Amino acid sequence: GSVGAGVGASTEEGGGGSAEETEEEEEDEEELDEEDEEDLEEDEEEEEELDENGIPIKKKKKKIRKKRALLRAPGAPGPEAVNVWNGFEYSIETGIPDLIKTGNDYYLQWNYKLKYKRSATIANAFIDQIQNYFTTTKESGLGAPEIVGIQKNGASVSLSSQDSAYGSLMHSLGVSVDPRPDSGDVVYIFTVRAKREEIRYFYEMDFHANSIFRVPAGSYIRDPFTGETRLVTAAEEFHLRATRREGINIYALPPTQFKEEKERTQDSIYRETSFRDDQIIAGDYIADDQIRWLISQSNTGTEEDDFPVNVSVDASQEIQSVDVHYYRPDDSGTYVLDHTDSASGSLTGVTVPSGWIVQVEVISKVKDAKKNHTILRGAELEGLKADLVVEKVWEGTEKEDCEFHLTGGNGGTLDETLTILKTDTRVEKPNLDKFTSRTGSGKRITYEVREVENPKVELLYESFDRETLSYLFKNKVKESLVPTGVCTDYGVISLEPIVINEYFDQNDNYGHGGNLKGKFRIPARAKSGSSFTIELPDDLIISDKPNATKKFFDIRNDMGTVIGEVYHTSDQVLKFVLNENAYAVADYEGSFEIGTPHPWNDYKRVNGTGPQHGKTYYTGIDVDRRYFYNPSNSGANMVNKSLPFACSYTDREGLLENCDKTLTQSGTVYYKDPIIPTFHAMNKEVIETGPDYVLYNVLLNARGVNGWAEASFIDQMTDSYTLYHGDSAASMAQDIKIYEVEGLRQQLSYKIGTEKMIYPTQALGTAIDATLKWNTGFFNPPMGYPQMGTWSNYIRFEFQHTTNRTILIQMKVKLQPGWSTRNGGKYYNNFWGNKGYGMSVNNAIISENGMTTGIAAGGEMQLSQYSLTLRKTDLNHQPIKNNYALFRLYDKDMQKCADFMTNADGKLLLDGLSRYIRNGTEETGIYYLKEIDAPNGYELSTKVYKIVINAQEKILFGEKGPAGNEDANLQEVTAGTHPEIPNRKLYSVRLRKTDEAGNAKKGARFRLQNVAAGYDMTTPAAKDVSEFVFYNLKPSAADYVLTEEETPDGYVPLPSAITFKVNADGSILCTSAPDPAVYKTELKEDERVFEMTVINKKMAGFRVRKVSDHGNKVLGGAIFVLTPIAPTAGSEIVKVTSYGSGSAYFENLAPGQYRLSERQAPTGYYKSHVTYLVEVDASGNLSVKEEPYLTPVNSEISSIPMLNFSIVNEKERKSALPFTGGGGRAVFGYSGLLLMLTSGLLLAKDPVRSFLGKGNGIRGRVR
């Protein structure tokens, strides 16, 4: 843009100097004030010119009262204007700056043009120099100006410069040009830049040019003071000045321009800075509780003028001081501080000499750090603190307690859970920091609030605002899915009395057996994967070996349909896992039985007597004799106890809570058989197996016969195994432990917990001595014992001082390679005592399943079981809690093993994993794992995972690789680690409400509908949020329709609905016609978000600027009225132009038609009778045309729309004439912030003003 003024020049927005009025002018102005508007039509003035010889020519010219209108968008440069004086003319032109990055710094850079032309007749002596000033103030956001290049008529030149500063508040740079050697047209281009030091919405620099003329005595000039040609009798000096305050509103530019700067601003403490009517307003924190507000005003007019200033601040702060700094252009070539005045918080205006800059500095004290801080007329800083608030609203009357996971904070250290009880509506996290620093380098601190999955509720909607730290979640309770009963009503609900019978079978084996019968209840709408368990007390043993990955038996309903499977997951625990057939519309019951039936004639004796003819007997539930006895009478031959059974139910949906309970039932066991007294209790059983070992117990003299153990016993090794640490005597102390225990004579067992060590070290409290001897070769067994297996070395145990005590021997032995290829695939151990029941082979061992010989034998051996814990997570590695997934485990042949469900913490426990030794070869345990039901709100994973347990007992896990290389992705699972199984979320729809520049806007409400899908959600009326998220959108063949129910104040509503479709796979496709001006979509795959930025255009507005007929003076006090034209709704809007700027603003105009008219002119000026038709279309575009003859208003094309037109108000002329000519209608689109259209309406001639003479001593003043 360019500015300037001078005699013989008509300018757009002022410029040049100012001086006191002449007496003639004062009289003229007085007469003007007295005349009636009806009589004031025209006047005459004399105008002098010089002929080609320099001789003055006088003539009279009619002066036409006219009014001029200039409509201008902020940030747009003004048109070039020319200063002309006595054959010399010049202009300055600034243009729009560029953002330049140098290293890590950013600069705003202008190409400032100085153009001048001198006529051939002007003498060199008249011209001295042209001074060029470049000035920035702190509120401009820029540092010290610097010149990085100068060109003169396209060629690089070098000129000296001067600089000055007033602390950090003002920086100025000056450079002088000598035009005397030049002739014709000259163009200088100064590349001037200033470093961006503060964040601003507007960046600005002040440009000032001063042409100095020195007129020698004896010269004829047209006097700039009087306008007359006169003879100079003594040397004189004149200054012809042009001033321009030029900057850029970064948000008025297209989104791609200054994008990084815009993003930086949006992430900062700066909410608003303004540049309006050549007045800049900005603020900065100078302490956490102190703010410096700066307001600067440049007088670009031709004379001293008054400008309004408002230093009022909001209630969150109080003013501590107000200082007014006056900067003037100095002859040294820079701006300097002239003086500083102190003022108060009631300051309303300042008087500014032409070409000066006044800077008002307001220091305020922050009283409430959680509020945003503002100064009137357009600057705002965000508060440094906030209370993070989470609010909960419900659809319907039912409510539940909800938890929220709060993360983030400065350094990302915050990680905690917030709870909103069903009786509350909100929870706060008070006094959080919002920025890493109070300076421009500070970044917004991120806080994330996520609702913790709650299986009882469905999340419908979420909105939040990162500035206010306000979050709102809307839920509804899944009323239709909640079971009618409480959790303890389900799973195992009753048990029949347990009877453990004592058997002596037809093969003379002695043992026990019984069954377990009970009932279960299944809730309505039970989902596949739900399960219930029963844990038996220590007194009972399930005869089946535990295997969590192998079905034990089926669960059936009363119709015989298989509704699930039972797994023996550990020694005492049975797990009932339901399948899809378990679903029913109502609760129902069923029964189960654990046990194998046997006919009565399988046994010789039952409970010490003959079996009952025709009765069915059971095995499957055995007794652990170490526990099941009568503590007050351990020799009782029938024991009855109340037995506790721990039961639980796990709901696949997590809708049932507090699901643990204990059932009690009586249990009876018999120890009556007459064979019991005949056993001197050399009892042996395997108690543990490992990858390469067997651990077994041998119990001696459980009957407590005096002296029975006072002898020697033999353990004969075979080709099946040897001691674990080696086939030598040195291994005995490591692999054998011997205890004295308290025997149970009737149970042929011992009381658990009574162990006192005898060997390898002797504990206090036992007098028994034990001697162990290692022998090579084999031991001749007692007569009647068969030789089983190939015997090798043996151990002799000798005991003394045993009396009637019971002895427990524990031995750990190592299986020998190839053991399963010998002896029919069985492993053998032989143990003899030198005392027994006659010579019968039945006097040695009681095993798990009954009476055996003195040789313990086993077949295929299942080695130690393993467990693996996995974590179900989202793609951000966060555990998916309270939201259950179901997995199926397959064996190496892809045959189903079992189903497993994640727990409330998102962990998946796979237990019962094993590896096997079969037929003399070692095979690793191989399993495959696949998700068969995903957590709610997540996609089902199609991946297959592989699990390997190798010979070194290492567990390997990973996604199954391609054929031929399945193990490519396997990795060892180390202790304490839990590999992740991630799920992708179903897509949610997130709306971001912005203006055209990308600034978040608050105050919108949306409605999202899909009748076919039964979806209808309107966001709550929360005015302080700008982002909205819709969850759980079901796939539908019909479109989802988004409409804007409420629009942020001052913005144009969304013109039409936006539609999109949710496909069967959860993906989302926009189906409405693309319109980048209305909405933009982006699929954020990593977040599983379909993000839609819904753009509101600023409602139309314009500025009316009142100026005098030459444009040399802005006029306050004019009253303008904007009246809606039916059917446009609303009341008339009345505005008064302000003094100092001459401007009135009409803003936030809804679509429709309006009529603009002048109701009252400034004092001494005509009122215009021309009216204007203002039209705003549905998209916020604005157009203007004159009435009543609808003469088109011409639009000048520029990067930012600008409208120029003039109005001639003469009594004899009834129509308006275009200022720039041409036809057509100007239509303006909103291009960032407010589109302000300026027009000046004037009706009287300008009083003549003189130029500012050197050293006139004018000072600005506050008022």
JSON list of C-alpha atoms in Angstrom, two decimals, residues 1032-1196:
[
{"chain": "A", "resi": 1032, "resn": "ASN", "atom": "CA", "xyz": [-20.84, -47.13, 18.04]},
{"chain": "A", "resi": 1033, "resn": "LEU", "atom": "CA", "xyz": [-22.27, -46.23, 14.67]},
{"chain": "A", "resi": 1034, "resn": "LYS", "atom": "CA", "xyz": [-23.79, -49.38, 13.28]},
{"chain": "A", "resi": 1035, "resn": "PRO", "atom": "CA", "xyz": [-23.29, -50.39, 9.65]},
{"chain": "A", "resi": 1036, "resn": "SER", "atom": "CA", "xyz": [-26.28, -49.40, 7.55]},
{"chain": "A", "resi": 1037, "resn": "ALA", "atom": "CA", "xyz": [-27.29, -49.29, 3.92]},
{"chain": "A", "resi": 1038, "resn": "ALA", "atom": "CA", "xyz": [-28.84, -45.89, 4.64]},
{"chain": "A", "resi": 1039, "resn": "ASP", "atom": "CA", "xyz": [-26.88, -42.68, 5.10]},
{"chain": "A", "resi": 1040, "resn": "TYR", "atom": "CA", "xyz": [-26.09, -41.01, 8.37]},
{"chain": "A", "resi": 1041, "resn": "VAL", "atom": "CA", "xyz": [-27.21, -37.38, 8.12]},
{"chain": "A", "resi": 1042, "resn": "LEU", "atom": "CA", "xyz": [-25.37, -34.62, 9.97]},
{"chain": "A", "resi": 1043, "resn": "THR", "atom": "CA", "xyz": [-27.03, -31.23, 10.45]},
{"chain": "A", "resi": 1044, "resn": "GLU", "atom": "CA", "xyz": [-25.95, -28.18, 12.42]},
{"chain": "A", "resi": 1045, "resn": "GLU", "atom": "CA", "xyz": [-28.65, -27.30, 14.94]},
{"chain": "A", "resi": 1046, "resn": "GLU", "atom": "CA", "xyz": [-26.86, -24.29, 16.42]},
{"chain": "A", "resi": 1047, "resn": "THR", "atom": "CA", "xyz": [-24.05, -22.20, 14.95]},
{"chain": "A", "resi": 1048, "resn": "PRO", "atom": "CA", "xyz": [-21.30, -20.30, 16.76]},
{"chain": "A", "resi": 1049, "resn": "ASP", "atom": "CA", "xyz": [-22.21, -16.67, 17.25]},
{"chain": "A", "resi": 1050, "resn": "GLY", "atom": "CA", "xyz": [-21.23, -14.54, 14.31]},
{"chain": "A", "resi": 1051, "resn": "TYR", "atom": "CA", "xyz": [-20.92, -17.38, 11.81]},
{"chain": "A", "resi": 1052, "resn": "VAL", "atom": "CA", "xyz": [-22.95, -18.60, 8.88]},
{"chain": "A", "resi": 1053, "resn": "PRO", "atom": "CA", "xyz": [-24.87, -21.86, 9.51]},
{"chain": "A", "resi": 1054, "resn": "LEU", "atom": "CA", "xyz": [-23.96, -25.00, 7.63]},
{"chain": "A", "resi": 1055, "resn": "PRO", "atom": "CA", "xyz": [-25.83, -24.52, 4.33]},
{"chain": "A", "resi": 1056, "resn": "SER", "atom": "CA", "xyz": [-26.83, -28.17, 3.87]},
{"chain": "A", "resi": 1057, "resn": "ALA", "atom": "CA", "xyz": [-26.61, -31.56, 5.54]},
{"chain": "A", "resi": 1058, "resn": "ILE", "atom": "CA", "xyz": [-23.49, -33.72, 5.32]},
{"chain": "A", "resi": 1059, "resn": "THR", "atom": "CA", "xyz": [-24.08, -37.42, 4.71]},
{"chain": "A", "resi": 1060, "resn": "PHE", "atom": "CA", "xyz": [-21.88, -40.49, 5.08]},
{"chain": "A", "resi": 1061, "resn": "LYS", "atom": "CA", "xyz": [-22.25, -44.24, 5.14]},
{"chain": "A", "resi": 1062, "resn": "VAL", "atom": "CA", "xyz": [-20.92, -46.83, 7.60]},
{"chain": "A", "resi": 1063, "resn": "ASN", "atom": "CA", "xyz": [-20.07, -50.00, 5.73]},
{"chain": "A", "resi": 1064, "resn": "ALA", "atom": "CA", "xyz": [-20.30, -53.55, 7.01]},
{"chain": "A", "resi": 1065, "resn": "ASP", "atom": "CA", "xyz": [-16.57, -53.67, 7.78]},
{"chain": "A", "resi": 1066, "resn": "GLY", "atom": "CA", "xyz": [-16.85, -50.53, 9.89]},
{"chain": "A", "resi": 1067, "resn": "SER", "atom": "CA", "xyz": [-15.23, -48.24, 7.32]},
{"chain": "A", "resi": 1068, "resn": "ILE", "atom": "CA", "xyz": [-16.84, -44.88, 6.60]},
{"chain": "A", "resi": 1069, "resn": "LEU", "atom": "CA", "xyz": [-17.48, -43.21, 3.25]},
{"chain": "A", "resi": 1070, "resn": "CYS", "atom": "CA", "xyz": [-18.72, -39.68, 2.74]},
{"chain": "A", "resi": 1071, "resn": "THR", "atom": "CA", "xyz": [-21.70, -39.63, 0.35]},
{"chain": "A", "resi": 1072, "resn": "SER", "atom": "CA", "xyz": [-22.58, -35.94, 0.16]},
{"chain": "A", "resi": 1073, "resn": "ALA", "atom": "CA", "xyz": [-21.15, -33.78, -2.61]},
{"chain": "A", "resi": 1074, "resn": "PRO", "atom": "CA", "xyz": [-17.60, -32.63, -1.82]},
{"chain": "A", "resi": 1075, "resn": "ASP", "atom": "CA", "xyz": [-17.38, -29.00, -0.77]},
{"chain": "A", "resi": 1076, "resn": "PRO", "atom": "CA", "xyz": [-13.99, -28.03, 0.72]},
{"chain": "A", "resi": 1077, "resn": "ALA", "atom": "CA", "xyz": [-15.43, -24.67, 1.74]},
{"chain": "A", "resi": 1078, "resn": "VAL", "atom": "CA", "xyz": [-17.99, -26.43, 3.97]},
{"chain": "A", "resi": 1079, "resn": "TYR", "atom": "CA", "xyz": [-16.31, -29.59, 5.23]},
{"chain": "A", "resi": 1080, "resn": "LYS", "atom": "CA", "xyz": [-13.19, -31.68, 4.91]},
{"chain": "A", "resi": 1081, "resn": "THR", "atom": "CA", "xyz": [-12.77, -35.34, 5.76]},
{"chain": "A", "resi": 1082, "resn": "GLU", "atom": "CA", "xyz": [-9.76, -37.36, 6.75]},
{"chain": "A", "resi": 1083, "resn": "LEU", "atom": "CA", "xyz": [-9.51, -41.02, 7.65]},
{"chain": "A", "resi": 1084, "resn": "LYS", "atom": "CA", "xyz": [-7.04, -41.30, 10.54]},
{"chain": "A", "resi": 1085, "resn": "GLU", "atom": "CA", "xyz": [-6.27, -44.99, 10.42]},
{"chain": "A", "resi": 1086, "resn": "ASP", "atom": "CA", "xyz": [-3.87, -44.94, 13.36]},
{"chain": "A", "resi": 1087, "resn": "GLU", "atom": "CA", "xyz": [-6.59, -43.49, 15.58]},
{"chain": "A", "resi": 1088, "resn": "ARG", "atom": "CA", "xyz": [-9.44, -45.35, 13.87]},
{"chain": "A", "resi": 1089, "resn": "VAL", "atom": "CA", "xyz": [-11.19, -42.03, 13.46]},
{"chain": "A", "resi": 1090, "resn": "PHE", "atom": "CA", "xyz": [-13.15, -40.63, 10.55]},
{"chain": "A", "resi": 1091, "resn": "GLU", "atom": "CA", "xyz": [-12.45, -36.96, 11.19]},
{"chain": "A", "resi": 1092, "resn": "MET", "atom": "CA", "xyz": [-14.70, -34.36, 9.70]},
{"chain": "A", "resi": 1093, "resn": "THR", "atom": "CA", "xyz": [-13.77, -30.69, 9.90]},
{"chain": "A", "resi": 1094, "resn": "VAL", "atom": "CA", "xyz": [-16.97, -28.68, 9.60]},
{"chain": "A", "resi": 1095, "resn": "ILE", "atom": "CA", "xyz": [-16.22, -25.12, 8.53]},
{"chain": "A", "resi": 1096, "resn": "ASN", "atom": "CA", "xyz": [-18.29, -22.07, 9.41]},
{"chain": "A", "resi": 1097, "resn": "LYS", "atom": "CA", "xyz": [-17.75, -18.89, 7.49]},
{"chain": "A", "resi": 1098, "resn": "LYS", "atom": "CA", "xyz": [-17.73, -15.67, 9.43]},
{"chain": "A", "resi": 1099, "resn": "MET", "atom": "CA", "xyz": [-20.99, -13.85, 8.99]},
{"chain": "A", "resi": 1100, "resn": "ALA", "atom": "CA", "xyz": [-20.73, -10.96, 6.59]},
{"chain": "A", "resi": 1101, "resn": "GLY", "atom": "CA", "xyz": [-19.70, -7.52, 7.78]},
{"chain": "A", "resi": 1102, "resn": "PHE", "atom": "CA", "xyz": [-18.30, -4.29, 6.52]},
{"chain": "A", "resi": 1103, "resn": "ARG", "atom": "CA", "xyz": [-16.81, -1.04, 7.72]},
{"chain": "A", "resi": 1104, "resn": "VAL", "atom": "CA", "xyz": [-18.10, 2.38, 6.80]},
{"chain": "A", "resi": 1105, "resn": "ARG", "atom": "CA", "xyz": [-15.43, 5.04, 7.00]},
{"chain": "A", "resi": 1106, "resn": "LYS", "atom": "CA", "xyz": [-16.36, 8.71, 6.95]},
{"chain": "A", "resi": 1107, "resn": "VAL", "atom": "CA", "xyz": [-13.83, 11.04, 5.33]},
{"chain": "A", "resi": 1108, "resn": "SER", "atom": "CA", "xyz": [-13.86, 14.57, 3.98]},
{"chain": "A", "resi": 1109, "resn": "ASP", "atom": "CA", "xyz": [-14.14, 15.19, 0.27]},
{"chain": "A", "resi": 1110, "resn": "HIS", "atom": "CA", "xyz": [-10.38, 15.18, -0.36]},
{"chain": "A", "resi": 1111, "resn": "GLY", "atom": "CA", "xyz": [-9.88, 12.20, 1.88]},
{"chain": "A", "resi": 1112, "resn": "ASN", "atom": "CA", "xyz": [-7.55, 14.22, 4.05]},
{"chain": "A", "resi": 1113, "resn": "LYS", "atom": "CA", "xyz": [-9.58, 13.97, 7.23]},
{"chain": "A", "resi": 1114, "resn": "VAL", "atom": "CA", "xyz": [-11.58, 11.19, 8.85]},
{"chain": "A", "resi": 1115, "resn": "LEU", "atom": "CA", "xyz": [-14.84, 12.33, 10.41]},
{"chain": "A", "resi": 1116, "resn": "GLY", "atom": "CA", "xyz": [-16.51, 11.06, 13.53]},
{"chain": "A", "resi": 1117, "resn": "GLY", "atom": "CA", "xyz": [-20.10, 11.53, 14.57]},
{"chain": "A", "resi": 1118, "resn": "ALA", "atom": "CA", "xyz": [-21.85, 10.32, 11.43]},
{"chain": "A", "resi": 1119, "resn": "ILE", "atom": "CA", "xyz": [-24.79, 8.03, 12.14]},
{"chain": "A", "resi": 1120, "resn": "PHE", "atom": "CA", "xyz": [-25.49, 5.12, 9.78]},
{"chain": "A", "resi": 1121, "resn": "VAL", "atom": "CA", "xyz": [-28.43, 2.73, 9.82]},
{"chain": "A", "resi": 1122, "resn": "LEU", "atom": "CA", "xyz": [-28.62, -0.78, 8.36]},
{"chain": "A", "resi": 1123, "resn": "THR", "atom": "CA", "xyz": [-32.22, -1.92, 8.00]},
{"chain": "A", "resi": 1124, "resn": "PRO", "atom": "CA", "xyz": [-33.30, -5.51, 7.14]},
{"chain": "A", "resi": 1125, "resn": "ILE", "atom": "CA", "xyz": [-35.54, -5.75, 4.08]},
{"chain": "A", "resi": 1126, "resn": "ALA", "atom": "CA", "xyz": [-38.39, -8.25, 4.41]},
{"chain": "A", "resi": 1127, "resn": "PRO", "atom": "CA", "xyz": [-38.40, -11.18, 4.55]},
{"chain": "A", "resi": 1128, "resn": "THR", "atom": "CA", "xyz": [-35.01, -10.81, 6.22]},
{"chain": "A", "resi": 1129, "resn": "ALA", "atom": "CA", "xyz": [-35.64, -10.88, 9.96]},
{"chain": "A", "resi": 1130, "resn": "GLY", "atom": "CA", "xyz": [-34.17, -8.54, 12.52]},
{"chain": "A", "resi": 1131, "resn": "SER", "atom": "CA", "xyz": [-34.14, -4.98, 13.74]},
{"chain": "A", "resi": 1132, "resn": "GLU", "atom": "CA", "xyz": [-32.32, -2.00, 12.33]},
{"chain": "A", "resi": 1133, "resn": "ILE", "atom": "CA", "xyz": [-28.69, -1.61, 13.34]},
{"chain": "A", "resi": 1134, "resn": "VAL", "atom": "CA", "xyz": [-27.46, 1.89, 14.23]},
{"chain": "A", "resi": 1135, "resn": "LYS", "atom": "CA", "xyz": [-23.76, 2.76, 14.25]},
{"chain": "A", "resi": 1136, "resn": "VAL", "atom": "CA", "xyz": [-21.86, 6.00, 14.80]},
{"chain": "A", "resi": 1137, "resn": "THR", "atom": "CA", "xyz": [-18.47, 6.64, 13.23]},
{"chain": "A", "resi": 1138, "resn": "SER", "atom": "CA", "xyz": [-15.76, 7.06, 15.81]},
{"chain": "A", "resi": 1139, "resn": "TYR", "atom": "CA", "xyz": [-13.53, 10.10, 16.13]},
{"chain": "A", "resi": 1140, "resn": "GLY", "atom": "CA", "xyz": [-9.95, 9.46, 15.08]},
{"chain": "A", "resi": 1141, "resn": "SER", "atom": "CA", "xyz": [-10.80, 6.64, 12.69]},
{"chain": "A", "resi": 1142, "resn": "GLY", "atom": "CA", "xyz": [-14.09, 7.79, 11.19]},
{"chain": "A", "resi": 1143, "resn": "SER", "atom": "CA", "xyz": [-15.23, 4.19, 11.14]},
{"chain": "A", "resi": 1144, "resn": "ALA", "atom": "CA", "xyz": [-18.41, 2.33, 11.94]},
{"chain": "A", "resi": 1145, "resn": "TYR", "atom": "CA", "xyz": [-18.62, -1.46, 11.78]},
{"chain": "A", "resi": 1146, "resn": "PHE", "atom": "CA", "xyz": [-21.58, -3.60, 10.78]},
{"chain": "A", "resi": 1147, "resn": "GLU", "atom": "CA", "xyz": [-20.84, -7.20, 11.71]},
{"chain": "A", "resi": 1148, "resn": "ASN", "atom": "CA", "xyz": [-22.43, -10.65, 12.01]},
{"chain": "A", "resi": 1149, "resn": "LEU", "atom": "CA", "xyz": [-24.97, -10.11, 9.26]},
{"chain": "A", "resi": 1150, "resn": "ALA", "atom": "CA", "xyz": [-27.20, -13.10, 8.64]},
{"chain": "A", "resi": 1151, "resn": "PRO", "atom": "CA", "xyz": [-28.05, -14.03, 5.05]},
{"chain": "A", "resi": 1152, "resn": "GLY", "atom": "CA", "xyz": [-30.62, -11.64, 3.57]},
{"chain": "A", "resi": 1153, "resn": "GLN", "atom": "CA", "xyz": [-31.04, -8.12, 2.17]},
{"chain": "A", "resi": 1154, "resn": "TYR", "atom": "CA", "xyz": [-30.36, -4.84, 3.99]},
{"chain": "A", "resi": 1155, "resn": "ARG", "atom": "CA", "xyz": [-30.50, -1.12, 3.21]},
{"chain": "A", "resi": 1156, "resn": "LEU", "atom": "CA", "xyz": [-27.68, 1.16, 4.36]},
{"chain": "A", "resi": 1157, "resn": "SER", "atom": "CA", "xyz": [-28.36, 4.86, 4.81]},
{"chain": "A", "resi": 1158, "resn": "GLU", "atom": "CA", "xyz": [-26.90, 7.84, 6.58]},
{"chain": "A", "resi": 1159, "resn": "ARG", "atom": "CA", "xyz": [-29.21, 9.17, 9.29]},
{"chain": "A", "resi": 1160, "resn": "GLN", "atom": "CA", "xyz": [-27.05, 12.05, 10.46]},
{"chain": "A", "resi": 1161, "resn": "ALA", "atom": "CA", "xyz": [-23.93, 13.70, 9.05]},
{"chain": "A", "resi": 1162, "resn": "PRO", "atom": "CA", "xyz": [-21.04, 15.05, 11.12]},
{"chain": "A", "resi": 1163, "resn": "THR", "atom": "CA", "xyz": [-21.43, 18.62, 12.25]},
{"chain": "A", "resi": 1164, "resn": "GLY", "atom": "CA", "xyz": [-20.91, 20.98, 9.31]},
{"chain": "A", "resi": 1165, "resn": "TYR", "atom": "CA", "xyz": [-21.39, 18.35, 6.63]},
{"chain": "A", "resi": 1166, "resn": "TYR", "atom": "CA", "xyz": [-24.25, 17.34, 4.41]},
{"chain": "A", "resi": 1167, "resn": "LYS", "atom": "CA", "xyz": [-26.15, 14.14, 5.03]},
{"chain": "A", "resi": 1168, "resn": "SER", "atom": "CA", "xyz": [-26.15, 11.81, 2.06]},
{"chain": "A", "resi": 1169, "resn": "HIS", "atom": "CA", "xyz": [-29.46, 10.85, 0.51]},
{"chain": "A", "resi": 1170, "resn": "VAL", "atom": "CA", "xyz": [-27.94, 7.94, -1.40]},
{"chain": "A", "resi": 1171, "resn": "THR", "atom": "CA", "xyz": [-28.75, 4.51, 0.00]},
{"chain": "A", "resi": 1172, "resn": "TYR", "atom": "CA", "xyz": [-27.09, 1.19, -0.61]},
{"chain": "A", "resi": 1173, "resn": "LEU", "atom": "CA", "xyz": [-28.53, -2.28, -1.01]},
{"chain": "A", "resi": 1174, "resn": "VAL", "atom": "CA", "xyz": [-26.43, -4.84, 0.92]},
{"chain": "A", "resi": 1175, "resn": "GLU", "atom": "CA", "xyz": [-27.05, -8.49, 0.14]},
{"chain": "A", "resi": 1176, "resn": "VAL", "atom": "CA", "xyz": [-25.64, -11.53, 1.97]},
{"chain": "A", "resi": 1177, "resn": "ASP", "atom": "CA", "xyz": [-26.14, -14.92, 0.37]},
{"chain": "A", "resi": 1178, "resn": "ALA", "atom": "CA", "xyz": [-26.42, -18.28, 2.16]},
{"chain": "A", "resi": 1179, "resn": "SER", "atom": "CA", "xyz": [-22.66, -18.81, 2.00]},
{"chain": "A", "resi": 1180, "resn": "GLY", "atom": "CA", "xyz": [-21.87, -15.48, 3.65]},
{"chain": "A", "resi": 1181, "resn": "ASN", "atom": "CA", "xyz": [-20.83, -13.71, 0.47]},
{"chain": "A", "resi": 1182, "resn": "LEU", "atom": "CA", "xyz": [-21.61, -9.99, 0.51]},
{"chain": "A", "resi": 1183, "resn": "SER", "atom": "CA", "xyz": [-22.46, -7.63, -2.34]},
{"chain": "A", "resi": 1184, "resn": "VAL", "atom": "CA", "xyz": [-23.28, -3.91, -2.40]},
{"chain": "A", "resi": 1185, "resn": "LYS", "atom": "CA", "xyz": [-25.07, -1.72, -4.96]},
{"chain": "A", "resi": 1186, "resn": "GLU", "atom": "CA", "xyz": [-26.42, 1.80, -4.88]},
{"chain": "A", "resi": 1187, "resn": "GLU", "atom": "CA", "xyz": [-30.06, 2.77, -4.86]},
{"chain": "A", "resi": 1188, "resn": "PRO", "atom": "CA", "xyz": [-32.40, 3.96, -6.25]},
{"chain": "A", "resi": 1189, "resn": "TYR", "atom": "CA", "xyz": [-30.98, 3.56, -9.76]},
{"chain": "A", "resi": 1190, "resn": "LEU", "atom": "CA", "xyz": [-29.06, 0.35, -8.92]},
{"chain": "A", "resi": 1191, "resn": "THR", "atom": "CA", "xyz": [-25.87, 1.67, -10.47]},
{"chain": "A", "resi": 1192, "resn": "PRO", "atom": "CA", "xyz": [-23.39, -1.25, -10.33]},
{"chain": "A", "resi": 1193, "resn": "VAL", "atom": "CA", "xyz": [-20.51, -1.02, -7.93]},
{"chain": "A", "resi": 1194, "resn": "ASN", "atom": "CA", "xyz": [-17.22, -1.95, -9.54]},
{"chain": "A", "resi": 1195, "resn": "SER", "atom": "CA", "xyz": [-14.78, -4.33, -7.84]},
{"chain": "A", "resi": 1196, "resn": "GLU", "atom": "CA", "xyz": [-11.06, -3.90, -8.15]}
]
